[in-house]
Short mmCIF file of C-alpha atoms and ligand atoms in Angstrom, two decimals:
data_model
loop_
_atom_site.label_atom_id
_atom_site.label_comp_id
_atom_site.label_asym_id
_atom_site.label_seq_id
_atom_site.Cartn_x
_atom_site.Cartn_y
_atom_site.Cartn_z
CA MET A 1 -0.52 88.74 45.71
CA GLU A 2 -2.74 86.09 46.73
CA SER A 3 -1.55 82.88 44.73
CA SER A 4 -4.29 79.06 45.62
CA LEU A 5 -1.04 76.83 47.45
CA PRO A 6 -0.52 76.30 51.24
CA SER A 7 0.49 79.31 52.48
CA THR A 8 4.60 77.61 52.84
CA GLN A 9 6.44 75.27 51.35
CA ILE A 10 8.61 73.09 51.78
CA LEU A 11 11.34 72.94 48.64
CA ASP A 12 13.09 69.74 50.19
CA PHE A 13 15.59 67.05 48.39
CA GLY A 14 18.58 64.84 49.30
CA GLU A 15 16.50 63.46 53.31
CA SER A 16 16.98 59.99 51.18
CA ALA A 17 19.78 57.70 50.86
CA GLU A 18 20.47 58.41 47.38
CA GLY A 19 20.24 62.21 48.78
CA LYS A 20 22.91 61.62 51.37
CA ASN A 21 25.57 59.76 47.71
CA GLU A 22 24.92 62.78 45.88
CA ALA A 23 25.97 65.27 48.29
CA LYS A 24 28.93 62.28 48.35
CA SER A 25 29.81 62.67 45.50
CA TYR A 26 29.34 66.46 44.93
CA LYS A 27 31.94 67.01 47.76
CA GLU A 28 33.60 64.29 45.55
CA MET A 29 34.11 66.33 43.34
CA ILE A 30 33.85 69.57 44.32
CA SER A 31 36.98 68.45 45.97
CA THR A 32 38.70 67.85 42.48
CA PHE A 33 37.35 71.61 41.55
CA PRO A 34 40.49 73.88 40.94
CA ARG A 35 40.63 76.15 44.17
CA VAL A 36 42.13 79.86 45.74
CA LYS A 37 42.25 80.76 48.88
CA ARG A 38 38.76 80.10 49.86
CA TRP A 39 37.46 80.05 46.51
CA SER A 40 36.57 76.68 44.27
CA TYR A 41 36.17 77.43 40.36
CA TYR A 42 32.91 75.28 38.91
CA GLU A 43 31.55 76.31 35.24
CA GLY A 44 33.14 79.66 34.47
CA PHE A 45 33.21 81.57 38.21
CA TRP A 46 34.32 81.30 41.54
CA TYR A 47 32.50 79.43 44.24
CA SER A 48 32.75 80.13 47.98
CA THR A 49 33.30 76.65 48.43
CA MET A 50 30.62 76.37 51.03
CA PHE A 51 28.16 77.12 49.14
CA LEU A 52 28.57 74.84 45.90
CA GLU A 53 27.23 71.48 47.78
CA GLY A 54 24.00 73.92 47.49
CA ILE A 55 24.00 74.98 44.18
CA MET A 56 25.43 71.98 42.76
CA SER A 57 22.28 70.30 44.41
CA ALA A 58 20.09 73.37 43.55
CA GLN A 59 21.44 72.49 39.82
CA ASP A 60 19.73 69.27 39.20
CA HIS A 61 16.60 69.18 41.56
CA PHE A 62 14.44 72.73 42.03
CA ILE A 63 12.10 73.33 40.65
CA PRO A 64 11.03 75.93 40.14
CA GLN A 65 7.19 77.41 39.92
CA SER A 66 5.64 79.83 37.23
CA THR A 67 4.68 82.42 39.92
CA ASP A 68 8.04 82.46 40.75
CA ILE A 69 10.07 85.78 40.44
CA PHE A 70 14.40 85.64 41.00
CA ILE A 71 16.12 88.01 43.17
CA THR A 72 19.46 87.81 41.63
CA SER A 73 22.65 89.55 42.28
CA CYS A 74 26.53 89.44 42.73
CA PRO A 75 27.39 89.40 46.56
CA LYS A 76 27.05 93.59 48.21
CA THR A 77 25.60 94.97 44.76
CA GLY A 78 22.24 95.91 46.76
CA THR A 79 20.63 92.21 47.45
CA THR A 80 19.45 93.26 51.29
CA TRP A 81 17.71 96.42 49.77
CA LEU A 82 15.82 94.92 46.52
CA LYS A 83 15.05 91.63 48.36
CA SER A 84 13.36 93.95 51.30
CA LEU A 85 11.60 97.10 48.39
CA THR A 86 10.28 93.26 46.46
CA PHE A 87 9.60 91.53 49.82
CA ALA A 88 7.74 95.01 50.92
CA ILE A 89 6.25 94.94 47.39
CA CYS A 90 4.47 92.30 47.17
CA THR A 91 3.25 91.95 51.03
CA ARG A 92 1.50 95.63 50.95
CA SER A 93 -1.58 94.72 51.55
CA ARG A 94 -0.52 92.70 55.32
CA LEU A 95 2.19 96.04 55.52
CA SER A 96 -1.55 98.84 55.18
CA GLY A 97 -3.29 96.21 56.93
CA SER A 98 -3.47 95.10 60.74
CA SER A 99 -0.44 93.18 61.06
CA ALA A 100 3.19 95.33 60.77
CA SER A 101 5.62 94.47 58.06
CA ALA A 102 7.40 91.12 58.86
CA LEU A 103 10.24 93.49 57.64
CA LEU A 104 9.95 94.81 61.20
CA THR A 105 11.22 91.54 62.92
CA LYS A 106 13.02 89.47 61.10
CA MET A 107 15.71 90.01 58.24
CA PRO A 108 15.31 91.32 54.93
CA HIS A 109 17.24 87.48 53.89
CA ASP A 110 15.40 86.16 56.01
CA CYS A 111 11.96 86.97 54.46
CA VAL A 112 12.77 85.71 51.13
CA PRO A 113 15.20 81.93 51.00
CA LEU A 114 18.27 81.61 49.16
CA LEU A 115 18.69 78.99 46.19
CA GLU A 116 21.62 77.95 46.72
CA HIS A 117 21.78 76.67 50.90
CA ASP A 118 23.22 73.05 50.70
CA LEU A 119 19.41 72.22 50.52
CA ALA A 120 19.69 68.78 51.46
CA GLN A 121 20.85 69.97 55.01
CA ASN A 122 18.04 73.23 54.67
CA PRO A 123 15.80 73.09 53.32
CA ILE A 124 13.99 75.95 50.92
CA LYS A 125 10.99 77.33 53.87
CA ARG A 126 9.08 79.42 51.47
CA ASP A 127 5.57 81.71 51.82
CA CYS A 128 3.57 81.20 48.36
CA ALA A 129 1.21 83.88 49.06
CA VAL A 130 5.27 85.66 48.69
CA PRO A 131 6.37 84.37 44.88
CA LEU A 132 10.44 85.31 45.87
CA VAL A 133 13.62 83.24 45.49
CA SER A 134 16.64 85.32 45.47
CA THR A 135 20.66 83.75 44.23
CA HIS A 136 23.94 84.50 43.65
CA VAL A 137 24.24 82.11 40.72
CA PRO A 138 25.40 83.58 37.95
CA TYR A 139 22.69 83.52 35.11
CA SER A 140 25.16 80.67 32.94
CA CYS A 141 25.07 78.78 35.60
CA LEU A 142 21.26 79.09 37.05
CA PRO A 143 19.43 75.43 37.18
CA LYS A 144 18.18 74.90 33.75
CA SER A 145 14.25 74.57 35.22
CA ILE A 146 14.79 79.02 36.21
CA ILE A 147 15.71 79.60 32.54
CA SER A 148 13.12 77.12 30.73
CA SER A 149 10.11 77.82 33.03
CA GLY A 150 9.92 81.39 32.28
CA CYS A 151 10.39 82.79 35.47
CA LYS A 152 10.81 86.67 35.64
CA ILE A 153 14.16 87.55 36.84
CA ILE A 154 15.04 90.88 37.89
CA TYR A 155 19.31 91.73 38.54
CA ILE A 156 20.60 94.00 40.37
CA CYS A 157 24.36 95.19 40.00
CA ARG A 158 26.47 98.09 41.36
CA ASP A 159 30.06 100.01 40.51
CA ALA A 160 31.95 96.64 40.55
CA LYS A 161 35.09 99.88 42.86
CA ASP A 162 32.20 99.63 45.85
CA ALA A 163 30.97 96.50 45.29
CA PHE A 164 34.48 95.05 46.05
CA VAL A 165 34.87 97.20 49.10
CA SER A 166 31.52 96.20 50.30
CA PHE A 167 33.07 92.46 49.59
CA TRP A 168 35.94 93.04 51.06
CA TYR A 169 34.19 94.27 54.51
CA PHE A 170 31.72 91.59 55.23
CA ILE A 171 34.22 88.22 53.95
CA ALA A 172 36.83 89.86 56.89
CA GLU A 173 34.72 90.71 59.48
CA LEU A 174 32.96 86.54 58.03
CA GLU A 175 35.53 85.14 58.96
CA ARG A 176 36.97 87.17 61.69
CA SER A 177 33.71 85.83 63.12
CA ARG A 178 35.56 82.53 62.15
CA ASN A 179 38.64 83.21 63.88
CA VAL A 180 40.40 82.71 60.05
CA GLN A 181 42.35 85.38 59.89
CA PRO A 182 40.76 87.70 57.07
CA LEU A 183 42.49 88.43 53.92
CA SER A 184 44.32 91.98 53.29
CA LEU A 185 42.87 95.09 51.43
CA GLU A 186 45.01 94.15 48.57
CA GLU A 187 45.28 91.24 48.58
CA ALA A 188 41.57 90.54 47.80
CA PHE A 189 41.61 93.50 45.34
CA GLU A 190 44.40 91.56 43.54
CA LEU A 191 42.25 88.42 43.14
CA PHE A 192 39.24 90.75 42.68
CA CYS A 193 40.60 91.88 39.84
CA ASN A 194 41.42 88.72 38.35
CA GLY A 195 38.22 87.49 38.19
CA ILE A 196 38.42 85.67 41.70
CA SER A 197 35.68 86.76 43.67
CA SER A 198 32.88 84.96 45.17
CA TYR A 199 30.65 83.99 41.94
CA GLY A 200 32.80 86.23 40.28
CA PRO A 201 34.52 87.15 38.12
CA TYR A 202 32.48 90.32 38.81
CA TRP A 203 31.62 91.76 35.11
CA ASP A 204 30.83 88.13 33.91
CA HIS A 205 28.10 88.10 36.44
CA VAL A 206 27.25 91.45 34.94
CA LEU A 207 27.39 91.19 31.55
CA GLY A 208 25.33 86.94 31.48
CA TYR A 209 22.76 89.01 33.04
CA TRP A 210 22.92 91.90 31.17
CA ARG A 211 22.43 89.95 27.88
CA ALA A 212 20.01 88.12 28.92
CA SER A 213 18.19 90.59 30.29
CA LEU A 214 18.77 91.93 26.46
CA GLU A 215 17.82 89.04 24.58
CA PHE A 216 14.32 88.70 27.11
CA PRO A 217 13.04 92.33 28.67
CA GLU A 218 9.84 91.53 29.61
CA LYS A 219 11.16 88.13 31.96
CA ILE A 220 14.44 89.87 33.11
CA LEU A 221 14.59 94.00 34.86
CA PHE A 222 18.71 94.96 34.74
CA LEU A 223 18.60 97.48 37.59
CA THR A 224 22.07 99.27 39.30
CA TYR A 225 22.61 100.56 43.00
CA GLU A 226 23.47 103.70 41.31
CA GLU A 227 19.93 104.80 39.72
CA MET A 228 18.16 102.45 42.57
CA LYS A 229 19.27 105.93 44.70
CA LYS A 230 18.71 107.96 42.36
CA ASP A 231 15.45 107.42 41.82
CA THR A 232 13.94 105.32 44.48
CA ALA A 233 10.06 106.04 44.11
CA ALA A 234 10.24 105.46 39.74
CA HIS A 235 12.02 102.07 41.02
CA VAL A 236 9.73 100.78 43.36
CA LYS A 237 7.36 101.69 40.52
CA LYS A 238 8.95 100.09 38.10
CA LEU A 239 9.38 96.70 40.64
CA ALA A 240 5.36 96.02 40.93
CA GLU A 241 4.41 96.83 37.67
CA PHE A 242 7.52 93.75 36.66
CA MET A 243 6.33 91.35 39.02
CA GLY A 244 2.47 91.96 37.75
CA CYS A 245 1.03 94.13 41.33
CA SER A 246 1.23 97.41 39.81
CA PHE A 247 0.18 100.55 42.25
CA THR A 248 -3.41 101.76 41.91
CA LEU A 249 -3.42 104.81 41.55
CA GLU A 250 -5.66 104.93 44.99
CA GLU A 251 -2.20 103.69 46.40
CA GLU A 252 -0.69 106.82 44.75
CA GLU A 253 -2.40 108.76 46.69
CA GLU A 254 -2.48 107.52 50.24
CA GLY A 255 1.68 107.47 49.21
CA GLU A 256 1.70 103.23 49.71
CA VAL A 257 5.10 103.65 47.67
CA GLN A 258 6.59 106.70 50.15
CA LYS A 259 5.63 104.18 53.03
CA ILE A 260 7.43 101.64 51.03
CA ILE A 261 10.74 103.50 50.14
CA SER A 262 10.75 104.34 54.06
CA MET A 263 10.42 101.34 55.20
CA CYS A 264 12.85 99.64 53.69
CA SER A 265 15.46 102.74 53.84
CA PHE A 266 19.06 102.24 54.90
CA GLN A 267 17.98 104.10 57.82
CA LYS A 268 15.84 102.66 58.82
CA LEU A 269 16.16 99.23 58.41
CA SER A 270 19.89 99.32 59.56
CA ASN A 271 18.29 101.03 62.86
CA LEU A 272 16.11 97.86 63.50
CA GLU A 273 16.78 96.21 66.77
CA VAL A 274 16.62 92.38 64.77
CA ASN A 275 19.65 93.99 62.40
CA LYS A 276 21.34 95.25 65.28
CA ASN A 277 21.55 92.46 67.38
CA GLY A 278 19.89 90.06 65.41
CA THR A 279 21.45 86.71 63.60
CA HIS A 280 20.87 85.65 60.34
CA GLN A 281 21.28 81.48 60.03
CA ALA A 282 21.72 81.09 63.40
CA ASP A 283 22.29 77.35 64.04
CA THR A 284 23.82 76.71 61.01
CA PRO A 285 27.25 76.94 59.15
CA PHE A 286 26.31 79.58 57.69
CA ALA A 287 25.72 82.23 60.62
CA ILE A 288 26.03 85.93 60.59
CA LYS A 289 24.74 89.32 62.47
CA ASN A 290 22.59 90.61 60.37
CA SER A 291 24.31 93.99 61.29
CA VAL A 292 26.71 93.16 58.88
CA PHE A 293 24.69 93.43 56.13
CA PHE A 294 24.53 97.05 56.91
CA ARG A 295 27.34 98.72 56.69
CA LYS A 296 26.95 102.66 55.11
CA GLY A 297 25.42 102.47 51.77
CA GLU A 298 26.45 104.39 50.02
CA ILE A 299 27.51 105.72 46.73
CA GLY A 300 31.43 106.13 46.44
CA ASP A 301 33.08 104.80 49.97
CA TRP A 302 35.29 103.32 47.94
CA ALA A 303 37.15 106.40 47.99
CA ASN A 304 37.47 106.64 50.93
CA HIS A 305 39.14 102.81 50.87
CA LEU A 306 41.19 101.93 48.07
CA THR A 307 43.52 104.29 46.11
CA PRO A 308 42.76 106.22 43.33
CA GLU A 309 45.56 104.53 40.91
CA MET A 310 43.62 101.33 42.61
CA GLY A 311 40.21 102.90 41.86
CA ALA A 312 41.30 103.48 37.98
CA ARG A 313 43.35 100.17 36.91
CA LEU A 314 39.21 98.19 38.79
CA ASP A 315 37.75 101.04 36.28
CA GLY A 316 39.24 100.12 32.84
CA ILE A 317 39.40 96.40 33.70
CA MET A 318 35.46 96.74 33.92
CA GLU A 319 35.01 99.20 31.02
CA GLN A 320 37.70 97.20 28.85
CA LYS A 321 35.30 94.10 29.71
CA LEU A 322 31.80 96.08 29.32
CA LYS A 323 33.35 96.83 26.32
CA GLY A 324 30.79 96.21 23.11
CA SER A 325 28.41 95.28 25.35
CA GLY A 326 26.04 98.42 25.89
CA LEU A 327 25.98 98.55 29.37
CA LYS A 328 27.56 100.99 31.19
CA LEU A 329 28.04 101.43 35.03
CA PRO A 330 27.41 104.58 37.33
CA ARG A 331 30.96 105.40 39.02
N1 PPS B 401 18.36 98.91 53.09
C1 PPS B 401 19.60 99.80 52.05
N2 PPS B 401 19.35 100.75 51.35
C2 PPS B 401 20.54 101.02 50.59
N3 PPS B 401 21.86 99.60 50.92
C3 PPS B 401 21.50 98.84 51.88
C4 PPS B 401 20.94 98.83 52.30
N4 PPS B 401 20.53 97.16 52.96
C5 PPS B 401 22.16 97.00 52.80
N5 PPS B 401 22.39 97.88 52.18
C6 PPS B 401 23.80 98.36 51.94
O1 PPS B 401 23.76 97.42 50.76
C7 PPS B 401 25.18 96.56 50.25
C8 PPS B 401 25.28 95.49 50.73
O2 PPS B 401 25.14 94.34 49.45
P1 PPS B 401 24.66 92.71 49.26
O3 PPS B 401 22.90 93.64 50.09
O4 PPS B 401 24.04 93.05 48.04
O5 PPS B 401 24.25 92.06 50.12
S1 PPS B 401 24.55 90.77 50.17
O6 PPS B 401 25.34 89.91 48.43
O7 PPS B 401 22.79 89.92 49.90
O8 PPS B 401 25.16 90.12 51.28
C9 PPS B 401 26.03 96.51 51.96
O9 PPS B 401 26.49 98.39 51.42
P2 PPS B 401 28.07 98.86 51.84
O10 PPS B 401 27.99 99.43 52.73
O11 PPS B 401 28.60 100.14 50.49
O12 PPS B 401 29.07 97.88 52.86
C10 PPS B 401 25.67 97.61 52.76
O13 PPS B 401 25.65 98.53 53.71
#
C-alpha cells in the first residue's frame, strides 16, 4: 500500500514536564484501582498493571490516521498470526520483489506496533506504508479518537478453552523468566472463569467487538482462529479486500495468496531463527523471548491440559454469557 506520508512516523507523547506529571498521575490513579494478583480493574476490564499507564495515555492522546487499520484481539487468540498475515498482505509487492519479507528477520509483533505500550517511555514507531496498529484493548475502552475516526478494525477471537490454556502457558513462561512464582493452572482457571485475566472478562471482550461488528459491518471485520484455520485462503482474500488491497486475478494466478499463507504458517514462522532465538522488546520492561509466541498453534489442545469438567464449565459460562448475542464461537 502506498502512502504520501514520510516512511516512518513516531507517535510520541509525554516527553515534556507535563508528560512526566501526567505519568505520575496515571500511576497514582492506578494505585487506587481494585487489584487481584497481577491485574488491576479499570473501566470494566482487568489489565496487567504494567500496561495500564500506556493504555490510559493512549486513551487520552492517541490520534489515529484515517488510513489506520487496527488489529484487535484478546491475548492468545491468534494475534501473532493475524499480524503476520495482514502485514504480509500489505507488503506483498515488497515480498515478491527483490527484498524479502521483513517477517523473515523480524517477529510479527515487531512488524506491527502495539497501541498500549507506555508511549511516554517507548514511542510507537510505525512504517506508514503499513497502516497497521495492534491492540488488545476492549472495544468500549479504545481511545475515543479511534471510534470517531471511523478507522477499520479487524478482530480475532478463539475458543475460550484454547485461549485460556495458551494464556496460562504464556504468563507462566513470562513469570518464570522474571523470577515470579507462576499461578497454578487451577488458580488461573478459577480466575479466568470469574472474568479475571489479561483484558478479561474474555466474554465481554469478545462481545464488545462482536456487537460493534454488527453495528458497523463495513468498518469492523470479526474473525475466529478456528474459521481462519479451516479456510485460510478465503480469509487471506477477505482480509485483503477489507483492507482495500484485494488480490488481482493475476496475483491469484501467480499463487500470491498461497505464498502469504506459507510465509505466515506456524511451521514457517516458528522455525525462523528470529522467532526461535530472538527477543521481543529487548531492553524494555516488556522483554520476552519470541519463541513464547509460538507454542503449538493447534485447535483443541485444551483437552491435553484441562479436565472434561473444566472444559464443560468454561463452555457453559461462554454459552450463558453469549446467549442472545447471535454469536456462537466454534469449539
Ligand atoms: N502462524 C501461526 N499460525 C497459527 N497459530 C499461531 C501462529 N503463530 C502463533 N500461533 C498461536 O497463537 C497463539 C498465541 O496467540 P496470540 O498470537 O494472540 O498471542 S499474543 O496475544 O500475541 O501474545 C498460540 O497458540 P497456542 O499454541 O495454542 O498456545 C500460538 O502458538
